[in-house]
PDB file of C-alpha atoms in Angstrom:
ATOM      1  CA  MET T   1     128.256 -39.590  96.054  1.00 51.00           C
ATOM      2  CA  PRO T   2     129.634 -35.996  95.997  1.00 53.00           C
ATOM      3  CA  LYS T   3     127.531 -33.200  97.407  1.00 59.00           C
ATOM      4  CA  GLU T   4     125.589 -31.156  94.840  1.00 59.00           C
ATOM      5  CA  ASN T   5     127.767 -28.079  95.360  1.00 67.00           C
ATOM      6  CA  ASN T   6     130.931 -30.113  94.631  1.00 81.00           C
ATOM      7  CA  ILE T   7     129.776 -31.219  91.172  1.00 85.00           C
ATOM      8  CA  VAL T   8     131.119 -29.433  88.119  1.00 90.00           C
ATOM      9  CA  HIS T   9     128.176 -29.112  85.753  1.00 95.00           C
ATOM     10  CA  GLN T  10     128.586 -28.949  81.989  1.00 97.00           C
ATOM     11  CA  TYR T  11     126.688 -26.526  79.764  1.00 98.00           C
ATOM     12  CA  PHE T  12     125.638 -26.751  76.124  1.00 98.00           C
ATOM     13  CA  LYS T  13     123.826 -24.535  73.633  1.00 98.00           C
ATOM     14  CA  LYS T  14     122.138 -24.920  70.283  1.00 98.00           C
ATOM     15  CA  GLU T  15     120.940 -21.990  68.172  1.00 97.00           C
ATOM     16  CA  LEU T  16     117.667 -22.606  66.374  1.00 97.00           C
ATOM     17  CA  PRO T  17     115.744 -20.353  63.949  1.00 96.00           C
ATOM     18  CA  ASP T  18     113.150 -19.443  66.579  1.00 96.00           C
ATOM     19  CA  GLY T  19     115.339 -19.367  69.701  1.00 96.00           C
ATOM     20  CA  LYS T  20     118.155 -20.853  71.762  1.00 97.00           C
ATOM     21  CA  LEU T  21     118.240 -24.090  73.670  1.00 98.00           C
ATOM     22  CA  LEU T  22     120.647 -24.273  76.621  1.00 98.00           C
ATOM     23  CA  VAL T  23     121.237 -27.391  78.694  1.00 98.00           C
ATOM     24  CA  LYS T  24     122.913 -27.827  82.081  1.00 98.00           C
ATOM     25  CA  VAL T  25     124.136 -31.381  82.734  1.00 98.00           C
ATOM     26  CA  ASN T  26     125.069 -32.886  86.082  1.00 96.00           C
ATOM     27  CA  PRO T  27     127.508 -35.536  84.794  1.00 94.00           C
ATOM     28  CA  LEU T  28     127.423 -37.642  87.976  1.00 94.00           C
ATOM     29  CA  GLN T  29     123.703 -37.827  88.669  1.00 94.00           C
ATOM     30  CA  LEU T  30     122.724 -37.562  84.981  1.00 96.00           C
ATOM     31  CA  LYS T  31     120.170 -34.870  85.690  1.00 97.00           C
ATOM     32  CA  GLY T  32     119.869 -31.416  84.240  1.00 97.00           C
ATOM     33  CA  LEU T  33     117.962 -28.332  83.349  1.00 98.00           C
ATOM     34  CA  GLU T  34     116.926 -27.117  79.910  1.00 98.00           C
ATOM     35  CA  LEU T  35     116.290 -23.475  79.055  1.00 98.00           C
ATOM     36  CA  TRP T  36     114.330 -22.583  75.944  1.00 98.00           C
ATOM     37  CA  ILE T  37     114.863 -18.905  75.100  1.00 96.00           C
ATOM     38  CA  SER T  38     112.577 -17.404  72.466  1.00 95.00           C
ATOM     39  CA  SER T  39     110.748 -14.173  71.727  1.00 93.00           C
ATOM     40  CA  ARG T  40     108.004 -15.398  74.107  1.00 92.00           C
ATOM     41  CA  GLY T  41     110.427 -15.566  77.038  1.00 93.00           C
ATOM     42  CA  ILE T  42     112.258 -18.322  78.871  1.00 94.00           C
ATOM     43  CA  GLU T  43     110.858 -21.763  79.589  1.00 96.00           C
ATOM     44  CA  THR T  44     112.605 -24.259  81.877  1.00 97.00           C
ATOM     45  CA  ARG T  45     112.340 -28.005  82.119  1.00 97.00           C
ATOM     46  CA  GLU T  46     114.076 -30.472  84.453  1.00 98.00           C
ATOM     47  CA  LEU T  47     115.579 -33.463  82.680  1.00 97.00           C
ATOM     48  CA  ASP T  48     116.881 -36.955  83.437  1.00 98.00           C
ATOM     49  CA  PHE T  49     119.594 -38.255  81.123  1.00 97.00           C
ATOM     50  CA  ASP T  50     121.088 -41.606  80.247  1.00 96.00           C
ATOM     51  CA  THR T  51     124.784 -42.374  79.962  1.00 95.00           C
ATOM     52  CA  GLU T  52     124.777 -41.430  76.265  1.00 97.00           C
ATOM     53  CA  ILE T  53     123.851 -37.780  76.892  1.00 97.00           C
ATOM     54  CA  PHE T  54     127.161 -36.300  75.734  1.00 97.00           C
ATOM     55  CA  ASP T  55     127.115 -38.304  72.496  1.00 97.00           C
ATOM     56  CA  ASP T  56     123.480 -37.302  71.972  1.00 97.00           C
ATOM     57  CA  LEU T  57     124.196 -33.603  72.500  1.00 98.00           C
ATOM     58  CA  LYS T  58     127.112 -33.725  70.062  1.00 97.00           C
ATOM     59  CA  ALA T  59     125.044 -35.594  67.450  1.00 98.00           C
ATOM     60  CA  ASP T  60     122.256 -33.009  67.828  1.00 97.00           C
ATOM     61  CA  GLY T  61     124.635 -30.121  67.143  1.00 97.00           C
ATOM     62  CA  PHE T  62     125.031 -28.705  70.650  1.00 98.00           C
ATOM     63  CA  ALA T  63     128.223 -26.825  71.492  1.00 97.00           C
ATOM     64  CA  GLU T  64     129.770 -26.503  74.944  1.00 96.00           C
ATOM     65  CA  VAL T  65     129.321 -23.041  76.472  1.00 96.00           C
ATOM     66  CA  SER T  66     130.313 -21.279  79.664  1.00 94.00           C
ATOM     67  CA  PRO T  67     128.206 -21.521  82.804  1.00 96.00           C
ATOM     68  CA  MET T  68     127.923 -17.729  82.782  1.00 96.00           C
ATOM     69  CA  GLU T  69     125.702 -17.615  79.699  1.00 94.00           C
ATOM     70  CA  PHE T  70     123.358 -20.276  81.074  1.00 96.00           C
ATOM     71  CA  ASN T  71     123.113 -18.624  84.489  1.00 95.00           C
ATOM     72  CA  LEU T  72     122.568 -15.142  83.079  1.00 95.00           C
ATOM     73  CA  TYR T  73     119.520 -16.404  81.197  1.00 93.00           C
ATOM     74  CA  LEU T  74     118.335 -18.488  84.161  1.00 94.00           C
ATOM     75  CA  SER T  75     118.483 -15.496  86.500  1.00 93.00           C
ATOM     76  CA  GLY T  76     116.702 -13.245  83.972  1.00 87.00           C
ATOM     77  CA  LEU T  77     119.610 -10.839  83.560  1.00 86.00           C
ATOM     78  CA  VAL T  78     119.767 -11.288  79.791  1.00 80.00           C
TER      79      VAL T  78
END
């Protein structure tokens, strides 16, 4: 299994009326992190995925985004 720092994560975003939902996916370990960004702030949640995660994200209307956007929100710079 590759080391964590050798894994290329994938990032997705969905705009909702009351905020943004961003998801970071580790495609090898099928784990991730969800950011919910709303007027109340940022909430995070660790997630475990199944092998259908990419189909599920597409079906739910998520679009692929750059790691920069996700990490700017995660670090509190945006």
